[in-house]
């Protein structure tokens, strides 16, 4: 057998024995690579005499073509086998039972917030927003909390680290009332486009949002939600406040009217101040509104304090107004019979599946609220 025939036999045999594409590639380099055996023979042709080249040339070229073809064929075969093996390994058994599907739902707090926004929007209130991180001026000073006044401590405020340059300590807002200030201070530029900028009266806004206090027990969580309301116009009096809030509460609880009382209270930013209660019956472990001899506190309210108006550049002899604030989570619990506040913020999908609302049940006054 000639050397060439022997070489071809050896190579074809070796190709036949490869088991992976990596081995095939190693053989290709060994035979046809730059310093491969066949490449060496091809190069050697340059030194041959014309007769010798005429005789050996076709043999060497033929050898290169056949070995090349054998390598390519083996490579294709192994690639197909490797793909089959991978497909088999990554196969998904579609006959396995699917894991139970948890559908997303709307949190009751957000549902109730949307209900409240829909009701107030119909009464002509616009939504205004403020930042969660507030400065002392908007959260306290402009709302007539005197400096060092215990009311500031009463709010169990979360203070941020003081600014190294100014020493100013920002706070996580303890209530949504600072949005009142932002809405009234007409000359003040809002720090971001979504934050309420001051407007000239008449003003009729509600401010829903997150609020924060260092407080945690069965009825308090460090983060909770409030809706604030503010009306500023000429000749505004307590009658407007009562009428607005009674209409709101009745519609919120889907009753024709509510049996409410306004109990004197104190807030620094209103004068007079009141808390609104609705009549209820708690006997037998059930809560019934508009019945019985008990009263349940619903919200805080009052006539905007002249000092607050002055802090916002409004003349109290010309403009008056009323304001109110309420806890959205607490009203959601009341309306939808949720017994405990804390699980509302546990993000437990089982709780959400039970108390959450379908995204298709967006509150809408035309079809009813709940
Ligand atoms: N900011 C009060 C609080 O968080 C609630 C409140 C009471 C808001 C009376 C008002 C108001 O606007 O008039 O406890």
Short mmCIF file of C-alpha atoms and ligand atoms in Angstrom, two decimals:
data_model
loop_
_atom_site.label_atom_id
_atom_site.label_comp_id
_atom_site.label_asym_id
_atom_site.label_seq_id
_atom_site.Cartn_x
_atom_site.Cartn_y
_atom_site.Cartn_z
CA UNK A 1 0.00 0.00 0.00
CA UNK A 2 1.29 3.49 -0.80
CA UNK A 3 2.01 5.93 1.98
CA UNK A 4 -0.89 8.08 0.78
CA UNK A 5 -3.34 5.19 0.83
CA UNK A 6 -2.14 4.24 4.33
CA UNK A 7 -2.50 7.82 5.57
CA UNK A 8 -6.04 8.02 4.16
CA UNK A 9 -6.99 4.71 5.76
CA UNK A 10 -5.65 5.82 9.16
CA UNK A 11 -7.42 9.17 9.00
CA UNK A 12 -10.76 7.70 7.90
CA UNK A 13 -10.51 5.16 10.68
CA UNK A 14 -9.69 7.83 13.28
CA UNK A 15 -12.60 9.96 12.06
CA UNK A 16 -14.88 6.94 12.43
CA UNK A 17 -13.83 6.59 16.05
CA UNK A 18 -14.48 10.17 17.15
CA UNK A 19 -17.30 10.65 19.65
CA UNK A 20 -17.51 14.43 19.96
CA UNK A 21 -17.29 17.45 17.69
CA UNK A 22 -14.23 18.54 19.69
CA UNK A 23 -12.40 15.35 18.72
CA UNK A 24 -13.40 15.85 15.07
CA UNK A 25 -11.99 19.36 15.20
CA UNK A 26 -8.71 18.08 16.70
CA UNK A 27 -8.37 15.61 13.83
CA UNK A 28 -9.11 18.30 11.26
CA UNK A 29 -6.33 20.46 12.67
CA UNK A 30 -4.00 17.47 12.73
CA UNK A 31 -4.63 16.66 9.03
CA UNK A 32 -5.72 19.88 7.34
CA UNK A 33 -4.55 22.60 9.77
CA UNK A 34 -1.64 24.88 8.93
CA UNK A 35 0.94 22.32 10.03
CA UNK A 36 -1.25 19.30 9.36
CA UNK A 37 -0.07 16.14 7.58
CA UNK A 38 -2.06 16.69 4.40
CA UNK A 39 -1.23 20.38 4.34
CA UNK A 40 2.43 19.35 4.52
CA UNK A 41 2.02 17.13 1.47
CA UNK A 42 0.30 19.90 -0.45
CA UNK A 43 3.10 22.29 0.38
CA UNK A 44 5.68 19.69 -0.70
CA UNK A 45 4.22 19.74 -4.22
CA UNK A 46 5.99 23.02 -4.88
CA UNK A 47 9.37 21.25 -4.77
CA UNK A 48 8.35 18.45 -7.16
CA UNK A 49 9.37 18.12 -10.75
CA UNK A 50 6.55 18.80 -13.25
CA UNK A 51 6.20 15.08 -14.05
CA UNK A 52 6.07 14.07 -10.42
CA UNK A 53 3.55 16.81 -9.72
CA UNK A 54 1.33 15.66 -12.57
CA UNK A 55 1.32 12.17 -11.11
CA UNK A 56 1.04 12.94 -7.33
CA UNK A 57 -0.92 16.19 -7.51
CA UNK A 58 -4.32 14.64 -8.22
CA UNK A 59 -3.68 11.95 -5.59
CA UNK A 60 -2.86 14.45 -2.86
CA UNK A 61 -5.74 16.75 -3.82
CA UNK A 62 -8.10 13.79 -3.89
CA UNK A 63 -6.88 12.71 -0.46
CA UNK A 64 -7.50 16.22 0.90
CA UNK A 65 -11.02 16.34 -0.55
CA UNK A 66 -12.05 12.91 0.73
CA UNK A 67 -10.65 13.45 4.23
CA UNK A 68 -12.28 16.91 4.31
CA UNK A 69 -15.62 15.46 3.29
CA UNK A 70 -15.35 12.66 5.88
CA UNK A 71 -14.59 15.19 8.61
CA UNK A 72 -17.56 17.39 7.61
CA UNK A 73 -19.93 14.44 7.48
CA UNK A 74 -18.85 13.19 10.91
CA UNK A 75 -19.12 16.66 12.36
CA UNK A 76 -22.69 17.08 11.07
CA UNK A 77 -23.63 13.65 12.42
CA UNK A 78 -22.25 14.42 15.89
CA UNK A 79 -23.85 17.86 16.00
CA UNK A 80 -27.24 16.35 15.27
CA UNK A 81 -26.69 13.75 18.02
CA UNK A 82 -25.58 16.41 20.50
CA UNK A 83 -28.67 18.48 19.74
CA UNK A 84 -30.91 15.44 20.22
CA UNK A 85 -29.28 14.77 23.59
CA UNK A 86 -29.76 18.36 24.67
CA UNK A 87 -33.38 18.44 23.61
CA UNK A 88 -33.96 15.26 25.54
CA UNK A 89 -32.28 16.66 28.65
CA UNK A 90 -34.16 19.95 28.53
CA UNK A 91 -37.50 18.41 27.79
CA UNK A 92 -40.45 19.79 29.74
CA UNK A 93 -43.06 17.27 30.75
CA UNK A 94 -46.25 19.03 29.81
CA UNK A 95 -48.29 16.35 31.53
CA UNK A 96 -47.12 17.56 34.98
CA UNK A 97 -49.88 19.38 36.86
CA UNK A 98 -49.37 23.18 36.62
CA UNK A 99 -48.60 24.99 39.89
CA UNK A 100 -51.66 26.84 41.21
CA UNK A 101 -51.91 30.22 39.56
CA UNK A 102 -52.07 33.29 41.77
CA UNK A 103 -53.79 36.11 40.03
CA UNK A 104 -52.71 39.63 40.89
CA UNK A 105 -55.27 41.78 42.68
CA UNK A 106 -55.79 45.38 43.68
CA UNK A 107 -54.95 46.06 47.32
CA UNK A 108 -58.00 47.16 49.35
CA UNK A 109 -56.22 50.37 50.38
CA UNK A 110 -55.73 51.30 46.74
CA UNK A 111 -59.29 50.29 45.88
CA UNK A 112 -60.67 52.50 48.65
CA UNK A 113 -58.35 55.34 47.67
CA UNK A 114 -59.76 55.14 44.14
CA UNK A 115 -63.30 55.07 45.52
CA UNK A 116 -62.60 58.21 47.54
CA UNK A 117 -60.94 59.96 44.60
CA UNK A 118 -63.94 59.12 42.39
CA UNK A 119 -66.38 60.54 44.98
CA UNK A 120 -64.45 63.74 45.59
CA UNK A 121 -63.75 64.21 41.88
CA UNK A 122 -67.47 64.23 41.31
CA UNK A 123 -67.78 66.97 43.93
CA UNK A 124 -65.25 69.04 42.00
CA UNK A 125 -62.03 68.24 43.91
CA UNK A 126 -58.76 67.85 41.99
CA UNK A 127 -56.02 65.46 43.12
CA UNK A 128 -52.80 67.08 44.40
CA UNK A 129 -49.62 65.32 45.46
CA UNK A 130 -46.66 66.07 47.68
CA UNK A 131 -43.36 64.34 48.43
CA UNK A 132 -43.04 61.52 50.99
CA UNK A 133 -39.84 63.17 52.22
CA UNK A 134 -40.96 66.55 53.46
CA UNK A 135 -39.25 69.49 55.08
CA UNK A 136 -40.04 70.75 58.55
CA UNK A 137 -41.64 73.90 57.17
CA UNK A 138 -44.35 72.14 55.16
CA UNK A 139 -44.90 69.27 57.59
CA UNK A 140 -45.01 71.38 60.77
CA UNK A 141 -44.15 75.08 60.81
CA UNK A 142 -46.54 76.34 58.14
CA UNK A 143 -49.25 74.17 59.69
CA UNK A 144 -48.91 76.19 62.89
CA UNK A 145 -47.00 73.63 64.94
CA UNK A 146 -44.90 75.98 67.10
CA UNK A 147 -41.14 75.20 67.23
CA UNK A 148 -40.31 72.63 69.94
CA UNK A 149 -44.03 72.13 70.46
CA UNK A 150 -44.85 68.66 71.86
CA UNK A 151 -47.23 68.13 68.95
CA UNK A 152 -44.15 67.51 66.81
CA UNK A 153 -43.18 64.69 69.14
CA UNK A 154 -46.80 63.54 69.25
CA UNK A 155 -46.50 62.63 65.62
CA UNK A 156 -43.70 60.13 66.38
CA UNK A 157 -41.76 61.57 63.50
CA UNK A 158 -39.13 59.73 61.50
CA UNK A 159 -36.33 62.26 61.05
CA UNK A 160 -33.72 61.90 58.32
CA UNK A 161 -30.01 62.58 58.93
CA UNK A 162 -29.29 66.32 59.03
CA UNK A 163 -27.96 67.86 55.84
CA UNK A 164 -24.18 68.27 56.41
CA UNK A 165 -24.23 71.80 54.96
CA UNK A 166 -27.44 73.37 56.20
CA UNK A 167 -28.09 71.14 59.23
CA UNK A 168 -31.68 70.81 58.01
CA UNK A 169 -33.44 67.64 59.06
CA UNK A 170 -36.03 66.39 56.59
CA UNK A 171 -38.83 64.15 57.81
CA UNK A 172 -40.93 61.35 56.39
CA UNK A 173 -44.20 63.23 56.27
CA UNK A 174 -46.32 62.39 59.29
CA UNK A 175 -49.57 63.36 57.55
CA UNK A 176 -50.82 64.54 54.15
CA UNK A 177 -51.56 68.03 55.51
CA UNK A 178 -48.29 69.49 54.08
CA UNK A 179 -49.88 69.14 50.64
CA UNK A 180 -52.39 71.81 51.74
CA UNK A 181 -49.46 74.18 52.17
CA UNK A 182 -47.97 73.29 48.81
CA UNK A 183 -51.35 73.83 47.15
CA UNK A 184 -51.87 77.25 48.76
CA UNK A 185 -48.41 78.85 48.43
CA UNK A 186 -48.92 80.36 45.01
CA UNK A 187 -45.44 81.84 44.70
CA UNK A 188 -43.63 78.63 45.61
CA UNK A 189 -42.12 76.55 42.88
CA UNK A 190 -42.84 72.82 43.18
CA UNK A 191 -39.60 70.77 43.52
CA UNK A 192 -40.85 68.25 40.94
CA UNK A 193 -43.45 68.35 38.16
CA UNK A 194 -45.79 65.93 39.90
CA UNK A 195 -45.80 67.88 43.16
CA UNK A 196 -48.65 70.31 43.70
CA UNK A 197 -47.65 73.85 42.96
CA UNK A 198 -49.40 76.73 44.61
CA UNK A 199 -52.52 78.15 43.04
CA UNK A 200 -54.70 81.17 43.61
CA UNK A 201 -58.00 80.51 45.37
CA UNK A 202 -60.59 79.17 44.96
CA UNK A 203 -58.89 75.88 45.75
CA UNK A 204 -60.57 72.51 46.02
CA UNK A 205 -58.13 69.62 46.29
CA UNK A 206 -57.69 66.22 47.84
CA UNK A 207 -54.25 64.79 48.54
CA UNK A 208 -54.04 61.01 48.82
CA UNK A 209 -50.74 59.45 49.79
CA UNK A 210 -48.39 57.61 52.10
CA UNK A 211 -47.66 58.82 55.59
CA UNK A 212 -45.20 57.63 58.23
CA UNK A 213 -45.04 57.48 62.01
CA UNK A 214 -42.85 55.60 64.45
CA UNK A 215 -45.69 53.45 65.65
CA UNK A 216 -46.46 49.76 65.42
CA UNK A 217 -49.21 47.75 67.07
CA UNK A 218 -52.50 46.08 66.11
CA UNK A 219 -53.98 49.36 64.89
CA UNK A 220 -50.84 51.25 63.78
CA UNK A 221 -48.19 50.57 61.14
CA UNK A 222 -45.12 52.76 60.50
CA UNK A 223 -46.41 53.42 56.98
CA UNK A 224 -50.07 54.09 56.32
CA UNK A 225 -52.22 56.11 53.94
CA UNK A 226 -54.22 59.28 54.32
CA UNK A 227 -56.42 61.46 52.18
CA UNK A 228 -56.37 65.14 52.90
CA UNK A 229 -58.96 67.60 51.68
CA UNK A 230 -58.81 71.37 51.36
CA UNK A 231 -61.32 73.96 50.21
CA UNK A 232 -60.42 77.65 50.09
CA UNK A 233 -62.89 80.24 48.86
CA UNK A 234 -64.82 83.30 50.04
CA UNK A 235 -67.43 82.98 52.77
CA UNK A 236 -66.67 79.34 53.56
CA UNK A 237 -68.09 78.16 56.89
CA UNK A 238 -68.63 75.02 59.00
CA UNK A 239 -71.87 74.33 57.15
CA UNK A 240 -69.92 73.67 53.96
CA UNK A 241 -67.57 71.38 55.86
CA UNK A 242 -70.43 69.38 57.41
CA UNK A 243 -72.38 69.14 54.17
CA UNK A 244 -69.38 67.97 52.16
CA UNK A 245 -68.22 65.38 54.68
CA UNK A 246 -71.67 63.99 55.43
CA UNK A 247 -72.35 63.59 51.72
CA UNK A 248 -68.97 61.95 51.25
CA UNK A 249 -69.26 59.50 54.17
CA UNK A 250 -72.81 58.48 53.23
CA UNK A 251 -71.82 57.73 49.66
CA UNK A 252 -68.61 56.01 50.74
CA UNK A 253 -70.53 53.59 52.95
CA UNK A 254 -73.30 53.40 50.34
CA UNK A 255 -76.04 54.73 52.60
CA UNK A 256 -78.69 57.37 51.87
CA UNK A 257 -77.46 59.44 54.80
CA UNK A 258 -75.28 59.12 57.85
CA UNK A 259 -76.02 59.84 61.46
CA UNK A 260 -72.88 61.82 62.21
CA UNK A 261 -71.67 64.11 64.96
CA UNK A 262 -68.84 66.62 64.97
CA UNK A 263 -67.02 66.40 68.29
CA UNK A 264 -64.75 69.32 69.29
CA UNK A 265 -61.06 68.43 69.05
CA UNK A 266 -57.70 70.11 68.64
CA UNK A 267 -55.42 70.34 65.62
CA UNK A 268 -52.86 73.15 65.35
CA UNK A 269 -53.82 73.90 61.74
CA UNK A 270 -57.58 74.28 62.17
CA UNK A 271 -59.78 76.47 64.36
CA UNK A 272 -62.32 75.31 65.31
CA UNK A 273 -61.29 71.66 64.95
CA UNK A 274 -63.48 68.60 65.14
CA UNK A 275 -63.53 64.87 64.75
CA UNK A 276 -66.36 63.36 62.80
CA UNK A 277 -67.99 60.28 64.31
CA UNK A 278 -70.73 58.10 62.91
CA UNK A 279 -73.32 56.33 64.98
CA UNK A 280 -72.73 52.60 65.24
CA UNK A 281 -73.71 49.46 67.06
CA UNK A 282 -70.91 47.07 68.03
CA UNK A 283 -73.03 44.54 69.92
CA UNK A 284 -72.76 40.85 69.05
CA UNK A 285 -69.27 41.31 67.63
CA UNK A 286 -70.66 42.94 64.49
CA UNK A 287 -70.41 46.52 63.41
CA UNK A 288 -73.59 48.18 62.19
CA UNK A 289 -73.44 51.79 61.05
CA UNK A 290 -76.23 54.29 61.72
CA UNK A 291 -77.63 52.12 64.52
CA UNK A 292 -77.14 51.85 68.28
CA UNK A 293 -75.64 54.15 70.87
CA UNK A 294 -71.92 53.98 70.04
CA UNK A 295 -69.87 56.41 67.98
CA UNK A 296 -67.00 55.63 65.70
CA UNK A 297 -64.37 58.17 64.76
CA UNK A 298 -64.00 58.57 61.01
CA UNK A 299 -61.86 61.63 60.34
CA UNK A 300 -60.39 64.91 61.59
CA UNK A 301 -61.45 68.26 60.20
CA UNK A 302 -61.84 71.94 60.86
CA UNK A 303 -61.74 75.48 59.52
CA UNK A 304 -58.28 76.37 58.21
CA UNK A 305 -56.45 78.34 60.92
CA UNK A 306 -55.83 82.01 60.01
CA UNK A 307 -52.13 81.51 60.80
CA UNK A 308 -51.96 78.76 58.16
CA UNK A 309 -53.57 81.05 55.61
CA UNK A 310 -51.08 83.80 56.49
CA UNK A 311 -48.13 81.37 56.20
CA UNK A 312 -49.37 80.69 52.67
CA UNK A 313 -49.72 84.35 51.75
CA UNK A 314 -53.52 84.43 51.92
CA UNK A 315 -55.47 87.15 53.72
CA UNK A 316 -57.78 85.48 56.28
CA UNK A 317 -60.22 88.39 55.99
CA UNK A 318 -60.65 87.61 52.33
CA UNK A 319 -60.28 83.83 52.19
CA UNK A 320 -61.56 81.06 54.44
CA UNK A 321 -61.59 77.37 54.08
CA UNK A 322 -62.02 74.00 55.61
CA UNK A 323 -59.77 70.98 55.66
CA UNK A 324 -60.05 67.34 56.62
CA UNK A 325 -57.86 64.27 56.84
CA UNK A 326 -58.60 60.59 57.18
CA UNK A 327 -56.84 57.24 57.32
CA UNK A 328 -57.45 55.29 54.15
CA UNK A 329 -56.33 51.89 55.45
CA UNK A 330 -58.57 52.18 58.49
CA UNK A 331 -61.58 53.10 56.36
CA UNK A 332 -60.80 50.21 54.02
CA UNK A 333 -60.82 47.87 57.03
CA UNK A 334 -64.14 49.26 58.20
CA UNK A 335 -65.80 49.10 54.82
CA UNK A 336 -64.59 45.66 53.85
CA UNK A 337 -64.54 43.94 57.25
CA UNK A 338 -60.77 43.49 57.50
CA UNK A 339 -60.04 42.67 61.16
CA UNK A 340 -56.30 43.40 61.51
CA UNK A 341 -54.22 46.25 60.11
CA UNK A 342 -50.77 44.69 60.07
CA UNK A 343 -51.32 41.94 57.45
CA UNK A 344 -52.34 44.70 55.05
CA UNK A 345 -48.63 45.38 54.53
CA UNK A 346 -47.26 41.82 54.70
CA UNK A 347 -47.55 41.31 50.93
CA UNK A 348 -48.87 37.81 51.58
CA UNK A 349 -50.45 36.64 48.33
CA UNK A 350 -53.00 34.53 50.22
CA UNK A 351 -54.24 37.63 52.05
CA UNK A 352 -54.30 39.59 48.80
CA UNK A 353 -56.21 36.83 47.02
CA UNK A 354 -58.82 36.98 49.79
CA UNK A 355 -59.18 40.74 50.32
CA UNK A 356 -57.93 42.09 46.99
CA UNK A 357 -60.10 43.36 44.17
CA UNK A 358 -60.14 42.44 40.52
CA UNK A 359 -58.33 44.94 38.36
CA UNK A 360 -61.51 45.03 36.29
CA UNK A 361 -63.53 46.30 39.27
CA UNK A 362 -62.15 49.84 39.18
CA UNK A 363 -64.40 52.09 41.30
CA UNK A 364 -66.86 53.84 39.11
CA UNK A 365 -69.79 55.93 40.23
CA UNK A 366 -71.92 54.94 37.27
CA UNK A 367 -71.98 51.26 38.21
CA UNK A 368 -71.67 51.66 42.00
CA UNK A 369 -68.62 51.69 44.19
CA UNK A 370 -68.31 48.13 45.50
N1 LIG B 1 -53.32 65.77 59.78
C1 LIG B 1 -54.20 65.17 60.75
C2 LIG B 1 -53.57 63.87 61.26
O1 LIG B 1 -52.77 63.32 60.61
C3 LIG B 1 -55.54 64.88 60.16
C4 LIG B 1 -56.29 66.11 59.89
C5 LIG B 1 -57.12 66.66 60.84
C6 LIG B 1 -56.17 66.77 58.69
C7 LIG B 1 -57.83 67.80 60.63
C8 LIG B 1 -56.87 67.95 58.46
C9 LIG B 1 -57.71 68.45 59.45
O2 LIG B 1 -56.79 68.62 57.31
O3 LIG B 1 -58.40 69.58 59.20
O4 LIG B 1 -53.90 63.44 62.30
#
